[in-house]
Amino acid sequence: MIKIVDAEFEPYREVQAHQDAQSALRGKYGATNVFVGTMRDFNEGDQVKGMTLEHYPGMTEKQLAEVVAEAEQQWPLLNSLVIHRVGAVYPDDVIVLVAVWSVHRGEAFDACRFIMEALKSRVPFWKKEILAGDASRWVAKNTDGYLG
């Protein structure tokens, strides 16, 4: 399931609700891997007090579906859930949730990472940060996911 939402969401409640609604999963999965991405209050050496996330309706969902389908081809996933926030976002707000269910942990870890990295590099989302002092800027590229 893929959802684009414009309001805050509680990721662990979403995971539990999705899992509870999938009665066919009961007794079949041995691993659930969950990634939750949260907005930081800094980027590229500057304080960030907010951000607007924009997407290309229809295209974004299509690209996300293709990413999930690629993951399902590479790993034997039982189910997945991707939720991405758009609109005004503030530090500590949850931006993205990726959850996958599989028989074993290896597939769950690998597929969850694959989906998240592909989402960051291929799916059309645009970020406009509001810096301390109210200046703003478009984020030109995502980080590689590591501190250094």
GROMACS .gro file of N, CA, C and O in nm, residues 27-79:
model
  212
   27GLY      N    1   0.081  -1.554   1.087
   27GLY     CA    2   0.155  -1.679   1.090
   27GLY      C    3   0.251  -1.699   0.975
   27GLY      O    4   0.324  -1.797   0.970
   28LYS      N    5   0.255  -1.605   0.881
   28LYS     CA    6   0.339  -1.620   0.760
   28LYS      C    7   0.470  -1.543   0.767
   28LYS      O    8   0.566  -1.581   0.703
   29TYR      N    9   0.473  -1.434   0.840
   29TYR     CA   10   0.595  -1.351   0.840
   29TYR      C   11   0.676  -1.374   0.966
   29TYR      O   12   0.622  -1.400   1.072
   30GLY      N   13   0.808  -1.365   0.946
   30GLY     CA   14   0.899  -1.377   1.059
   30GLY      C   15   0.975  -1.248   1.081
   30GLY      O   16   1.050  -1.235   1.177
   31ALA      N   17   0.957  -1.153   0.988
   31ALA     CA   18   1.031  -1.028   0.998
   31ALA      C   19   0.947  -0.912   0.947
   31ALA      O   20   0.880  -0.922   0.844
   32THR      N   21   0.953  -0.805   1.022
   32THR     CA   22   0.896  -0.677   0.980
   32THR      C   23   1.008  -0.577   0.995
   32THR      O   24   1.066  -0.564   1.103
   33ASN      N   25   1.041  -0.507   0.886
   33ASN     CA   26   1.143  -0.404   0.893
   33ASN      C   27   1.075  -0.271   0.871
   33ASN      O   28   0.997  -0.256   0.777
   34VAL      N   29   1.106  -0.175   0.957
   34VAL     CA   30   1.041  -0.045   0.952
   34VAL      C   31   1.147   0.065   0.947
   34VAL      O   32   1.240   0.065   1.029
   35PHE      N   33   1.132   0.156   0.853
   35PHE     CA   34   1.215   0.276   0.848
   35PHE      C   35   1.123   0.396   0.866
   35PHE      O   36   1.020   0.407   0.798
   36VAL      N   37   1.162   0.485   0.956
   36VAL     CA   38   1.087   0.609   0.978
   36VAL      C   39   1.184   0.725   0.957
   36VAL      O   40   1.287   0.732   1.024
   37GLY      N   41   1.152   0.811   0.863
   37GLY     CA   42   1.233   0.930   0.837
   37GLY      C   43   1.167   1.052   0.901
   37GLY      O   44   1.047   1.074   0.884
   38THR      N   45   1.247   1.129   0.973
   38THR     CA   46   1.197   1.244   1.048
   38THR      C   47   1.272   1.369   1.005
   38THR      O   48   1.392   1.363   0.975
   39MET      N   49   1.206   1.482   1.003
   39MET     CA   50   1.272   1.607   0.964
   39MET      C   51   1.372   1.652   1.070
   39MET      O   52   1.340   1.657   1.187
   40ARG      N   53   1.493   1.686   1.022
   40ARG     CA   54   1.597   1.743   1.109
   40ARG      C   55   1.578   1.895   1.116
   40ARG      O   56   1.517   1.955   1.028
   41ASP      N   57   1.640   1.957   1.216
   41ASP     CA   58   1.636   2.103   1.225
   41ASP      C   59   1.765   2.165   1.171
   41ASP      O   60   1.797   2.279   1.201
   42PHE      N   61   1.837   2.093   1.090
   42PHE     CA   62   1.958   2.145   1.026
   42PHE      C   63   1.979   2.074   0.893
   42PHE      O   64   1.930   1.963   0.871
   43ASN      N   65   2.046   2.144   0.803
   43ASN     CA   66   2.084   2.085   0.675
   43ASN      C   67   2.191   2.173   0.612
   43ASN      O   68   2.182   2.296   0.616
   44GLU      N   69   2.290   2.111   0.557
   44GLU     CA   70   2.399   2.181   0.488
   44GLU      C   71   2.457   2.294   0.574
   44GLU      O   72   2.486   2.403   0.523
   45GLY      N   73   2.471   2.270   0.703
   45GLY     CA   74   2.533   2.367   0.793
   45GLY      C   75   2.441   2.477   0.842
   45GLY      O   76   2.486   2.568   0.912
   46ASP      N   77   2.315   2.476   0.805
   46ASP     CA   78   2.221   2.582   0.845
   46ASP      C   79   2.111   2.527   0.933
   46ASP      O   80   2.072   2.410   0.921
   47GLN      N   81   2.059   2.613   1.020
   47GLN     CA   82   1.940   2.579   1.097
   47GLN      C   83   1.819   2.584   1.005
   47GLN      O   84   1.807   2.677   0.923
   48VAL      N   85   1.731   2.486   1.018
   48VAL     CA   86   1.611   2.479   0.935
   48VAL      C   87   1.491   2.475   1.030
   48VAL      O   88   1.485   2.392   1.119
   49LYS      N   89   1.398   2.567   1.009
   49LYS     CA   90   1.283   2.571   1.101
   49LYS      C   91   1.155   2.515   1.039
   49LYS      O   92   1.054   2.501   1.109
   50GLY      N   93   1.160   2.482   0.913
   50GLY     CA   94   1.043   2.421   0.849
   50GLY      C   95   1.074   2.385   0.706
   50GLY      O   96   1.180   2.417   0.653
   51MET      N   97   0.980   2.320   0.644
   51MET     CA   98   1.002   2.277   0.507
   51MET      C   99   0.866   2.254   0.442
   51MET      O  100   0.769   2.215   0.508
   52THR      N  101   0.861   2.279   0.313
   52THR     CA  102   0.743   2.243   0.236
   52THR      C  103   0.783   2.131   0.141
   52THR      O  104   0.882   2.145   0.066
   53LEU      N  105   0.710   2.023   0.147
   53LEU     CA  106   0.735   1.909   0.059
   53LEU      C  107   0.628   1.909  -0.050
   53LEU      O  108   0.508   1.910  -0.021
   54GLU      N  109   0.673   1.911  -0.174
   54GLU     CA  110   0.581   1.906  -0.287
   54GLU      C  111   0.603   1.777  -0.364
   54GLU      O  112   0.712   1.719  -0.359
   55HIS      N  113   0.500   1.735  -0.434
   55HIS     CA  114   0.512   1.616  -0.517
   55HIS      C  115   0.434   1.637  -0.646
   55HIS      O  116   0.367   1.739  -0.662
   56TYR      N  117   0.448   1.544  -0.735
   56TYR     CA  118   0.380   1.548  -0.864
   56TYR      C  119   0.267   1.445  -0.854
   56TYR      O  120   0.291   1.326  -0.875
   57PRO      N  121   0.145   1.490  -0.820
   57PRO     CA  122   0.036   1.393  -0.798
   57PRO      C  123   0.017   1.300  -0.917
   57PRO      O  124   0.018   1.342  -1.033
   58GLY      N  125  -0.001   1.179  -0.889
   58GLY     CA  126  -0.017   1.076  -0.992
   58GLY      C  127   0.118   1.017  -1.032
   58GLY      O  128   0.138   0.896  -1.026
   59MET      N  129   0.213   1.101  -1.069
   59MET     CA  130   0.347   1.054  -1.107
   59MET      C  131   0.422   1.001  -0.985
   59MET      O  132   0.489   0.898  -0.993
   60THR      N  133   0.411   1.072  -0.874
   60THR     CA  134   0.482   1.028  -0.753
   60THR      C  135   0.432   0.890  -0.709
   60THR      O  136   0.513   0.801  -0.681
   61GLU      N  137   0.302   0.872  -0.705
   61GLU     CA  138   0.247   0.743  -0.666
   61GLU      C  139   0.288   0.632  -0.764
   61GLU      O  140   0.320   0.520  -0.724
   62LYS      N  141   0.290   0.667  -0.893
   62LYS     CA  142   0.331   0.570  -0.996
   62LYS      C  143   0.477   0.528  -0.975
   62LYS      O  144   0.509   0.409  -0.981
   63GLN      N  145   0.562   0.626  -0.950
   63GLN     CA  146   0.704   0.595  -0.928
   63GLN      C  147   0.723   0.511  -0.802
   63GLN      O  148   0.803   0.418  -0.800
   64LEU      N  149   0.650   0.545  -0.696
   64LEU     CA  150   0.659   0.465  -0.573
   64LEU      C  151   0.613   0.322  -0.598
   64LEU      O  152   0.675   0.227  -0.550
   65ALA      N  153   0.507   0.307  -0.673
   65ALA     CA  154   0.457   0.171  -0.703
   65ALA      C  155   0.560   0.092  -0.782
   65ALA      O  156   0.578  -0.028  -0.759
   66GLU      N  157   0.631   0.159  -0.874
   66GLU     CA  158   0.735   0.090  -0.951
   66GLU      C  159   0.850   0.047  -0.860
   66GLU      O  160   0.905  -0.062  -0.876
   67VAL      N  161   0.888   0.134  -0.767
   67VAL     CA  162   0.995   0.100  -0.673
   67VAL      C  163   0.956  -0.021  -0.589
   67VAL      O  164   1.034  -0.115  -0.572
   68VAL      N  165   0.835  -0.021  -0.537
   68VAL     CA  166   0.788  -0.134  -0.455
   68VAL      C  167   0.782  -0.262  -0.540
   68VAL      O  168   0.823  -0.369  -0.495
   69ALA      N  169   0.736  -0.249  -0.664
   69ALA     CA  170   0.731  -0.367  -0.753
   69ALA      C  171   0.871  -0.422  -0.778
   69ALA      O  172   0.889  -0.545  -0.782
   70GLU      N  173   0.968  -0.334  -0.797
   70GLU     CA  174   1.107  -0.380  -0.814
   70GLU      C  175   1.155  -0.455  -0.690
   70GLU      O  176   1.222  -0.558  -0.701
   71ALA      N  177   1.123  -0.403  -0.574
   71ALA     CA  178   1.162  -0.471  -0.449
   71ALA      C  179   1.096  -0.608  -0.441
   71ALA      O  180   1.160  -0.707  -0.401
   72GLU      N  181   0.969  -0.615  -0.479
   72GLU     CA  182   0.897  -0.743  -0.473
   72GLU      C  183   0.953  -0.845  -0.572
   72GLU      O  184   0.941  -0.965  -0.550
   73GLN      N  185   1.014  -0.795  -0.681
   73GLN     CA  186   1.077  -0.887  -0.777
   73GLN      C  187   1.211  -0.939  -0.723
   73GLN      O  188   1.251  -1.051  -0.754
   74GLN      N  189   1.281  -0.855  -0.646
   74GLN     CA  190   1.413  -0.894  -0.597
   74GLN      C  191   1.409  -0.977  -0.469
   74GLN      O  192   1.500  -1.055  -0.444
   75TRP      N  193   1.307  -0.951  -0.387
   75TRP     CA  194   1.299  -1.020  -0.258
   75TRP      C  195   1.158  -1.076  -0.241
   75TRP      O  196   1.061  -1.013  -0.285
   76PRO      N  197   1.143  -1.189  -0.174
   76PRO     CA  198   1.011  -1.248  -0.156
   76PRO      C  199   0.932  -1.181  -0.042
   76PRO      O  200   0.917  -1.236   0.066
   77LEU      N  201   0.884  -1.061  -0.071
   77LEU     CA  202   0.810  -0.986   0.030
   77LEU      C  203   0.668  -1.037   0.040
   77LEU      O  204   0.606  -1.075  -0.059
   78LEU      N  205   0.616  -1.033   0.160
   78LEU     CA  206   0.477  -1.071   0.183
   78LEU      C  207   0.384  -0.951   0.177
   78LEU      O  208   0.268  -0.964   0.139
   79ASN      N  209   0.439  -0.834   0.214
   79ASN     CA  210   0.357  -0.714   0.212
   79ASN      C  211   0.448  -0.593   0.231
   79ASN      O  212   0.562  -0.606   0.277
   0.00000   0.00000   0.00000
